Amino acid sequence: MTGMTNTIITIVYSLAFSIGFLFSTPAASGREPEDFAQARERMVKEQLEARGISDPAVLAAMRRVPRHLFVPPSQGSLAYGDFPLPIGEGQTISQPYVVAFMTEALALKSDHRVLEIGTGSGYQAAVLGELVKDVYTVEIIKKLGEQARKTLIRLGYGNVHVKIGDGYAGWPKAAPFDAVIVTCAPEAVPPALVDQLREGGKMIIPVGARGGVQRLEWGVKKNGRLKTENTMYVRFVPMVRKGE
Ligand code: SAH
């Protein structure tokens, strides 16, 4: 009798231990949505709020978007880490802090229409999609654009529109935009993107020579011209030309 009780106690104890273990190490071992939600919460507290991201709408969007579903399945457990990750085709999804910083810098409103250049995985577009009416995002690598479109549809981001094309041309038919965000780095701000930004609209864009670090420039369009200032140094993949 005592032996059996002991066995039951042991089973109950090890079950409780396993469940506790599952929930206490979300990012490392979790497959459960609950675990990913906890990892996201920690990402928001430790990587974003702790570094000064304070816009409640941006923080809420970062809490909601399931970043692990935008990276290759093999990278899922690393999705909420404080670093960029490979997404295939030699491209990367930015570090969560950089996504939040760039989003906050645009001071978005719920009726805004935003242009993104460099769809990649579609993660940044989804974060924008949580905040604004419509997102127009352009990707030059067909395979990535199509994959992102699928992910976005599956997750219900019907307000994010993906186009396969060359971002240097922007998306003239959907212009003007209230904000423009560029997540690949050109050597200079592409003129078409300034043309397609409305007067008073904001742009955030990494600018710099290939292979080096870039200045993450923040600008406002005034009297038809973009007035920029540097925010911080970053490292993005280059914004390539068609046919490269
Ligand atoms: N915002 C993305 C990450 C972008 S990585 C995310 O959240 O996952 C940069 C992307 O810019 C790559 O997918 C790359 O193919 C794309 N890119 C590079 N040059 C481009 C161009 N001229 N036009 C459109 N996209 C471009």
mmCIF file of C-alpha atoms and ligand atoms in Angstrom:
data_model
loop_
_atom_site.group_PDB
_atom_site.id
_atom_site.type_symbol
_atom_site.label_atom_id
_atom_site.label_comp_id
_atom_site.label_asym_id
_atom_site.label_seq_id
_atom_site.Cartn_x
_atom_site.Cartn_y
_atom_site.Cartn_z
ATOM 1 C CA MET A 1 0.000 0.000 0.000
ATOM 2 C CA THR A 2 2.709 2.445 1.023
ATOM 3 C CA GLY A 3 4.711 1.421 -2.019
ATOM 4 C CA MET A 4 1.815 2.202 -4.316
ATOM 5 C CA THR A 5 1.149 5.554 -2.655
ATOM 6 C CA ASN A 6 4.789 6.394 -3.093
ATOM 7 C CA THR A 7 4.640 5.487 -6.771
ATOM 8 C CA ILE A 8 1.557 7.649 -7.269
ATOM 9 C CA ILE A 9 3.187 10.519 -5.434
ATOM 10 C CA THR A 10 6.271 10.118 -7.604
ATOM 11 C CA ILE A 11 4.187 10.145 -10.804
ATOM 12 C CA VAL A 12 2.175 13.176 -9.679
ATOM 13 C CA TYR A 13 5.362 14.931 -8.643
ATOM 14 C CA SER A 14 7.162 14.249 -11.921
ATOM 15 C CA LEU A 15 4.098 15.289 -13.921
ATOM 16 C CA ALA A 16 3.926 18.568 -12.009
ATOM 17 C CA PHE A 17 7.646 18.999 -12.528
ATOM 18 C CA SER A 18 7.391 18.405 -16.281
ATOM 19 C CA ILE A 19 4.506 20.845 -16.639
ATOM 20 C CA GLY A 20 6.392 23.418 -14.572
ATOM 21 C CA PHE A 21 9.458 22.847 -16.700
ATOM 22 C CA LEU A 22 7.466 23.274 -19.922
ATOM 23 C CA PHE A 23 6.091 26.599 -18.849
ATOM 24 C CA SER A 24 9.246 27.952 -17.303
ATOM 25 C CA THR A 25 11.502 27.545 -20.365
ATOM 26 C CA PRO A 26 9.321 28.906 -23.152
ATOM 27 C CA ALA A 27 11.766 30.141 -25.760
ATOM 28 C CA ALA A 28 14.187 27.268 -25.463
ATOM 29 C CA SER A 29 11.939 24.232 -25.615
ATOM 30 C CA GLY A 30 8.359 25.335 -26.069
ATOM 31 C CA ARG A 31 6.107 24.311 -28.896
ATOM 32 C CA GLU A 32 2.982 25.418 -27.023
ATOM 33 C CA PRO A 33 1.384 28.743 -28.011
ATOM 34 C CA GLU A 34 1.353 29.558 -24.294
ATOM 35 C CA ASP A 35 5.130 29.316 -24.217
ATOM 36 C CA PHE A 36 5.553 31.601 -27.208
ATOM 37 C CA ALA A 37 3.184 34.149 -25.662
ATOM 38 C CA GLN A 38 5.361 34.185 -22.543
ATOM 39 C CA ALA A 39 8.509 34.547 -24.628
ATOM 40 C CA ARG A 40 6.908 37.488 -26.427
ATOM 41 C CA GLU A 41 5.939 39.112 -23.168
ATOM 42 C CA ARG A 42 9.516 38.812 -21.958
ATOM 43 C CA MET A 43 10.817 40.191 -25.259
ATOM 44 C CA VAL A 44 8.589 43.254 -24.855
ATOM 45 C CA LYS A 45 9.678 43.869 -21.251
ATOM 46 C CA GLU A 46 13.382 43.117 -21.505
ATOM 47 C CA GLN A 47 14.247 44.193 -25.041
ATOM 48 C CA LEU A 48 11.746 46.952 -25.819
ATOM 49 C CA GLU A 49 10.407 48.684 -22.689
ATOM 50 C CA ALA A 50 13.789 48.455 -20.969
ATOM 51 C CA ARG A 51 15.370 50.297 -23.918
ATOM 52 C CA GLY A 52 12.817 53.070 -24.106
ATOM 53 C CA ILE A 53 10.100 51.917 -26.516
ATOM 54 C CA SER A 54 7.020 53.435 -24.878
ATOM 55 C CA ASP A 55 4.208 53.831 -27.431
ATOM 56 C CA PRO A 56 1.450 51.567 -25.992
ATOM 57 C CA ALA A 57 0.091 50.708 -29.458
ATOM 58 C CA VAL A 58 3.541 49.612 -30.687
ATOM 59 C CA LEU A 59 4.137 47.525 -27.557
ATOM 60 C CA ALA A 60 0.699 45.910 -27.929
ATOM 61 C CA ALA A 61 1.403 45.078 -31.589
ATOM 62 C CA MET A 62 4.764 43.502 -30.667
ATOM 63 C CA ARG A 63 2.951 41.453 -27.991
ATOM 64 C CA ARG A 64 0.407 40.200 -30.502
ATOM 65 C CA VAL A 65 2.302 39.286 -33.679
ATOM 66 C CA PRO A 66 3.516 35.648 -33.524
ATOM 67 C CA ARG A 67 7.105 36.251 -34.665
ATOM 68 C CA HIS A 68 7.891 32.515 -34.490
ATOM 69 C CA LEU A 69 5.513 31.909 -37.418
ATOM 70 C CA PHE A 70 7.492 34.273 -39.682
ATOM 71 C CA VAL A 71 10.847 32.507 -39.330
ATOM 72 C CA PRO A 72 11.776 29.082 -40.734
ATOM 73 C CA PRO A 73 10.468 26.317 -38.404
ATOM 74 C CA SER A 74 14.042 25.395 -37.468
ATOM 75 C CA GLN A 75 14.507 28.926 -36.043
ATOM 76 C CA GLY A 76 11.181 29.043 -34.161
ATOM 77 C CA SER A 77 12.677 28.559 -30.726
ATOM 78 C CA LEU A 78 15.046 31.500 -31.345
ATOM 79 C CA ALA A 79 12.353 33.835 -32.654
ATOM 80 C CA TYR A 80 12.102 35.969 -29.511
ATOM 81 C CA GLY A 81 15.831 36.363 -28.966
ATOM 82 C CA ASP A 82 17.571 39.738 -28.991
ATOM 83 C CA PHE A 83 19.098 39.339 -32.465
ATOM 84 C CA PRO A 84 18.266 39.185 -36.190
ATOM 85 C CA LEU A 85 17.576 35.761 -37.739
ATOM 86 C CA PRO A 86 18.037 34.215 -41.201
ATOM 87 C CA ILE A 87 14.828 33.860 -43.238
ATOM 88 C CA GLY A 88 16.279 32.159 -46.347
ATOM 89 C CA GLU A 89 17.672 33.502 -49.648
ATOM 90 C CA GLY A 90 20.499 35.141 -47.696
ATOM 91 C CA GLN A 91 18.094 37.612 -46.056
ATOM 92 C CA THR A 92 17.363 38.362 -42.400
ATOM 93 C CA ILE A 93 14.491 39.427 -40.183
ATOM 94 C CA SER A 94 15.537 42.388 -38.013
ATOM 95 C CA GLN A 95 16.099 42.209 -34.276
ATOM 96 C CA PRO A 96 12.803 42.888 -32.407
ATOM 97 C CA TYR A 97 14.143 46.160 -30.946
ATOM 98 C CA VAL A 98 14.936 47.550 -34.412
ATOM 99 C CA VAL A 99 11.439 46.604 -35.660
ATOM 100 C CA ALA A 100 9.836 48.353 -32.666
ATOM 101 C CA PHE A 101 12.120 51.415 -32.912
ATOM 102 C CA MET A 102 11.413 51.929 -36.617
ATOM 103 C CA THR A 103 7.676 51.425 -36.111
ATOM 104 C CA GLU A 104 7.520 53.879 -33.212
ATOM 105 C CA ALA A 105 9.494 56.471 -35.181
ATOM 106 C CA LEU A 106 6.683 56.720 -37.747
ATOM 107 C CA ALA A 107 4.085 57.910 -35.158
ATOM 108 C CA LEU A 108 1.383 55.890 -36.893
ATOM 109 C CA LYS A 109 -2.372 56.418 -36.634
ATOM 110 C CA SER A 110 -5.112 53.868 -37.263
ATOM 111 C CA ASP A 111 -6.260 55.553 -40.487
ATOM 112 C CA HIS A 112 -2.758 55.619 -42.017
ATOM 113 C CA ARG A 113 -1.552 53.909 -45.195
ATOM 114 C CA VAL A 114 2.061 52.796 -45.059
ATOM 115 C CA LEU A 115 4.603 51.704 -47.679
ATOM 116 C CA GLU A 116 7.263 49.181 -46.703
ATOM 117 C CA ILE A 117 10.211 48.279 -48.948
ATOM 118 C CA GLY A 118 11.717 44.837 -48.215
ATOM 119 C CA THR A 119 8.878 42.500 -47.181
ATOM 120 C CA GLY A 120 11.245 39.643 -46.277
ATOM 121 C CA SER A 121 9.327 37.351 -43.929
ATOM 122 C CA GLY A 122 6.376 39.753 -43.632
ATOM 123 C CA TYR A 123 6.918 40.218 -39.874
ATOM 124 C CA GLN A 124 7.484 43.986 -39.934
ATOM 125 C CA ALA A 125 4.493 44.300 -42.281
ATOM 126 C CA ALA A 126 2.315 42.382 -39.805
ATOM 127 C CA VAL A 127 3.393 44.676 -36.951
ATOM 128 C CA LEU A 128 2.421 47.652 -39.142
ATOM 129 C CA GLY A 129 -0.803 45.867 -40.106
ATOM 130 C CA GLU A 130 -1.789 45.772 -36.426
ATOM 131 C CA LEU A 131 -1.487 49.558 -36.237
ATOM 132 C CA VAL A 132 -2.749 51.076 -39.479
ATOM 133 C CA LYS A 133 -5.501 50.766 -42.055
ATOM 134 C CA ASP A 134 -3.409 49.478 -44.969
ATOM 135 C CA VAL A 135 0.156 48.339 -45.528
ATOM 136 C CA TYR A 136 1.692 48.148 -49.012
ATOM 137 C CA THR A 137 4.891 46.124 -48.997
ATOM 138 C CA VAL A 138 7.286 45.432 -51.885
ATOM 139 C CA GLU A 139 9.730 42.499 -52.092
ATOM 140 C CA ILE A 140 12.205 41.890 -54.913
ATOM 141 C CA ILE A 141 12.785 38.142 -54.269
ATOM 142 C CA LYS A 142 9.728 36.312 -55.596
ATOM 143 C CA LYS A 143 10.062 33.296 -53.311
ATOM 144 C CA LEU A 144 10.192 35.438 -50.160
ATOM 145 C CA GLY A 145 7.333 37.680 -51.269
ATOM 146 C CA GLU A 146 5.094 34.708 -52.011
ATOM 147 C CA GLN A 147 5.948 33.000 -48.747
ATOM 148 C CA ALA A 148 5.264 36.211 -46.798
ATOM 149 C CA ARG A 149 1.955 36.698 -48.594
ATOM 150 C CA LYS A 150 0.903 33.160 -47.565
ATOM 151 C CA THR A 151 1.891 33.688 -43.931
ATOM 152 C CA LEU A 152 0.075 37.028 -43.774
ATOM 153 C CA ILE A 153 -3.116 35.590 -45.266
ATOM 154 C CA ARG A 154 -2.996 32.571 -42.952
ATOM 155 C CA LEU A 155 -2.707 34.861 -39.932
ATOM 156 C CA GLY A 156 -5.546 37.104 -41.083
ATOM 157 C CA TYR A 157 -3.607 40.228 -42.126
ATOM 158 C CA GLY A 158 -5.980 41.067 -44.965
ATOM 159 C CA ASN A 159 -4.924 44.738 -44.810
ATOM 160 C CA VAL A 160 -1.310 43.944 -45.798
ATOM 161 C CA HIS A 161 -0.778 43.971 -49.568
ATOM 162 C CA VAL A 162 2.349 42.300 -50.942
ATOM 163 C CA LYS A 163 3.837 43.121 -54.345
ATOM 164 C CA ILE A 164 6.786 41.373 -55.972
ATOM 165 C CA GLY A 165 8.811 44.109 -57.590
ATOM 166 C CA ASP A 166 11.631 46.609 -57.319
ATOM 167 C CA GLY A 167 11.327 48.833 -54.274
ATOM 168 C CA TYR A 168 13.286 51.669 -55.966
ATOM 169 C CA ALA A 169 10.054 52.371 -57.849
ATOM 170 C CA GLY A 170 7.864 52.244 -54.714
ATOM 171 C CA TRP A 171 4.177 51.499 -55.346
ATOM 172 C CA PRO A 172 2.952 54.496 -57.408
ATOM 173 C CA LYS A 173 -0.625 53.266 -57.838
ATOM 174 C CA ALA A 174 -1.217 53.139 -54.082
ATOM 175 C CA ALA A 175 0.510 56.498 -53.338
ATOM 176 C CA PRO A 176 0.510 58.874 -51.529
ATOM 177 C CA PHE A 177 1.497 57.248 -48.236
ATOM 178 C CA ASP A 178 1.391 58.650 -44.713
ATOM 179 C CA ALA A 179 4.657 56.878 -43.891
ATOM 180 C CA VAL A 180 7.442 54.946 -45.609
ATOM 181 C CA ILE A 181 9.663 52.336 -43.952
ATOM 182 C CA VAL A 182 12.622 50.772 -45.750
ATOM 183 C CA THR A 183 14.096 47.574 -44.316
ATOM 184 C CA CYS A 184 16.975 47.113 -46.759
ATOM 185 C CA ALA A 185 19.753 49.655 -47.205
ATOM 186 C CA PRO A 186 20.202 51.831 -50.325
ATOM 187 C CA GLU A 187 23.240 54.106 -50.746
ATOM 188 C CA ALA A 188 20.950 57.143 -50.926
ATOM 189 C CA VAL A 189 17.242 57.754 -50.329
ATOM 190 C CA PRO A 190 15.413 56.643 -53.527
ATOM 191 C CA PRO A 191 13.645 59.719 -55.021
ATOM 192 C CA ALA A 192 10.461 57.765 -55.907
ATOM 193 C CA LEU A 193 9.913 57.025 -52.223
ATOM 194 C CA VAL A 194 10.045 60.726 -51.335
ATOM 195 C CA ASP A 195 7.659 61.504 -54.221
ATOM 196 C CA GLN A 196 5.178 58.925 -52.920
ATOM 197 C CA LEU A 197 5.274 60.225 -49.335
ATOM 198 C CA ARG A 198 2.604 62.797 -48.542
ATOM 199 C CA GLU A 199 3.520 66.278 -47.324
ATOM 200 C CA GLY A 200 4.169 66.002 -43.560
ATOM 201 C CA GLY A 201 4.642 62.219 -43.861
ATOM 202 C CA LYS A 202 7.504 60.404 -42.108
ATOM 203 C CA MET A 203 10.161 58.049 -43.423
ATOM 204 C CA ILE A 204 12.595 55.730 -41.646
ATOM 205 C CA ILE A 205 15.392 54.286 -43.779
ATOM 206 C CA PRO A 206 18.898 52.848 -43.347
ATOM 207 C CA VAL A 207 21.335 54.609 -45.690
ATOM 208 C CA GLY A 208 24.960 53.778 -46.369
ATOM 209 C CA ALA A 209 27.602 52.184 -48.539
ATOM 210 C CA ARG A 210 27.409 48.437 -49.147
ATOM 211 C CA GLY A 211 29.079 46.126 -46.714
ATOM 212 C CA GLY A 212 29.348 48.675 -43.909
ATOM 213 C CA VAL A 213 27.135 49.988 -41.168
ATOM 214 C CA GLN A 214 24.360 52.380 -42.153
ATOM 215 C CA ARG A 215 22.827 55.487 -40.640
ATOM 216 C CA LEU A 216 19.192 54.829 -39.729
ATOM 217 C CA GLU A 217 17.743 58.106 -40.979
ATOM 218 C CA TRP A 218 14.431 59.528 -39.833
ATOM 219 C CA GLY A 219 12.828 62.162 -42.035
ATOM 220 C CA VAL A 220 9.760 64.328 -42.506
ATOM 221 C CA LYS A 221 8.624 65.663 -45.878
ATOM 222 C CA LYS A 222 8.388 69.455 -45.874
ATOM 223 C CA ASN A 223 7.773 71.583 -48.958
ATOM 224 C CA GLY A 224 8.297 68.559 -51.172
ATOM 225 C CA ARG A 225 11.695 67.669 -49.676
ATOM 226 C CA LEU A 226 12.746 65.091 -47.110
ATOM 227 C CA LYS A 227 14.504 66.619 -44.093
ATOM 228 C CA THR A 228 16.428 63.860 -42.338
ATOM 229 C CA GLU A 229 18.331 63.291 -39.127
ATOM 230 C CA ASN A 230 20.394 60.317 -38.009
ATOM 231 C CA THR A 231 18.979 58.146 -35.212
ATOM 232 C CA MET A 232 21.452 55.293 -34.765
ATOM 233 C CA TYR A 233 23.805 52.992 -36.646
ATOM 234 C CA VAL A 234 22.415 49.722 -37.965
ATOM 235 C CA ARG A 235 23.319 46.872 -40.305
ATOM 236 C CA PHE A 236 20.726 45.899 -42.905
ATOM 237 C CA VAL A 237 21.072 43.812 -46.080
ATOM 238 C CA PRO A 238 21.626 45.999 -49.177
ATOM 239 C CA MET A 239 18.739 47.320 -51.251
ATOM 240 C CA VAL A 240 19.612 45.703 -54.569
ATOM 241 C CA ARG A 241 18.860 46.792 -58.134
ATOM 242 C CA LYS A 242 16.666 44.705 -60.402
ATOM 243 C CA GLY A 243 18.685 42.014 -62.199
ATOM 244 C CA GLU A 244 21.490 41.989 -59.597
HETATM 245 N N1 SAH B 1 11.165 43.577 -43.154
HETATM 246 C C1 SAH B 1 11.587 42.197 -43.292
HETATM 247 C C2 SAH B 1 13.079 42.007 -43.283
HETATM 248 C C3 SAH B 1 13.677 42.561 -44.501
HETATM 249 S S1 SAH B 1 15.209 41.867 -45.029
HETATM 250 C C4 SAH B 1 10.968 41.314 -42.227
HETATM 251 O O1 SAH B 1 10.273 41.820 -41.332
HETATM 252 O O2 SAH B 1 11.179 40.097 -42.302
HETATM 253 C C5 SAH B 1 15.355 42.920 -46.442
HETATM 254 C C6 SAH B 1 14.525 42.512 -47.617
HETATM 255 O O3 SAH B 1 14.647 43.519 -48.612
HETATM 256 C C7 SAH B 1 14.981 41.215 -48.275
HETATM 257 O O4 SAH B 1 13.931 40.302 -48.300
HETATM 258 C C8 SAH B 1 15.419 41.645 -49.650
HETATM 259 O O5 SAH B 1 15.161 40.674 -50.654
HETATM 260 C C9 SAH B 1 14.583 42.897 -49.867
HETATM 261 N N2 SAH B 1 15.084 43.806 -50.919
HETATM 262 C C10 SAH B 1 16.363 44.104 -51.237
HETATM 263 N N3 SAH B 1 16.401 44.974 -52.252
HETATM 264 C C11 SAH B 1 15.112 45.248 -52.585
HETATM 265 C C12 SAH B 1 14.485 46.073 -53.559
HETATM 266 N N4 SAH B 1 15.181 46.809 -54.439
HETATM 267 N N5 SAH B 1 13.140 46.123 -53.604
HETATM 268 C C13 SAH B 1 12.395 45.377 -52.741
HETATM 269 N N6 SAH B 1 12.911 44.582 -51.802
HETATM 270 C C14 SAH B 1 14.267 44.514 -51.715
#
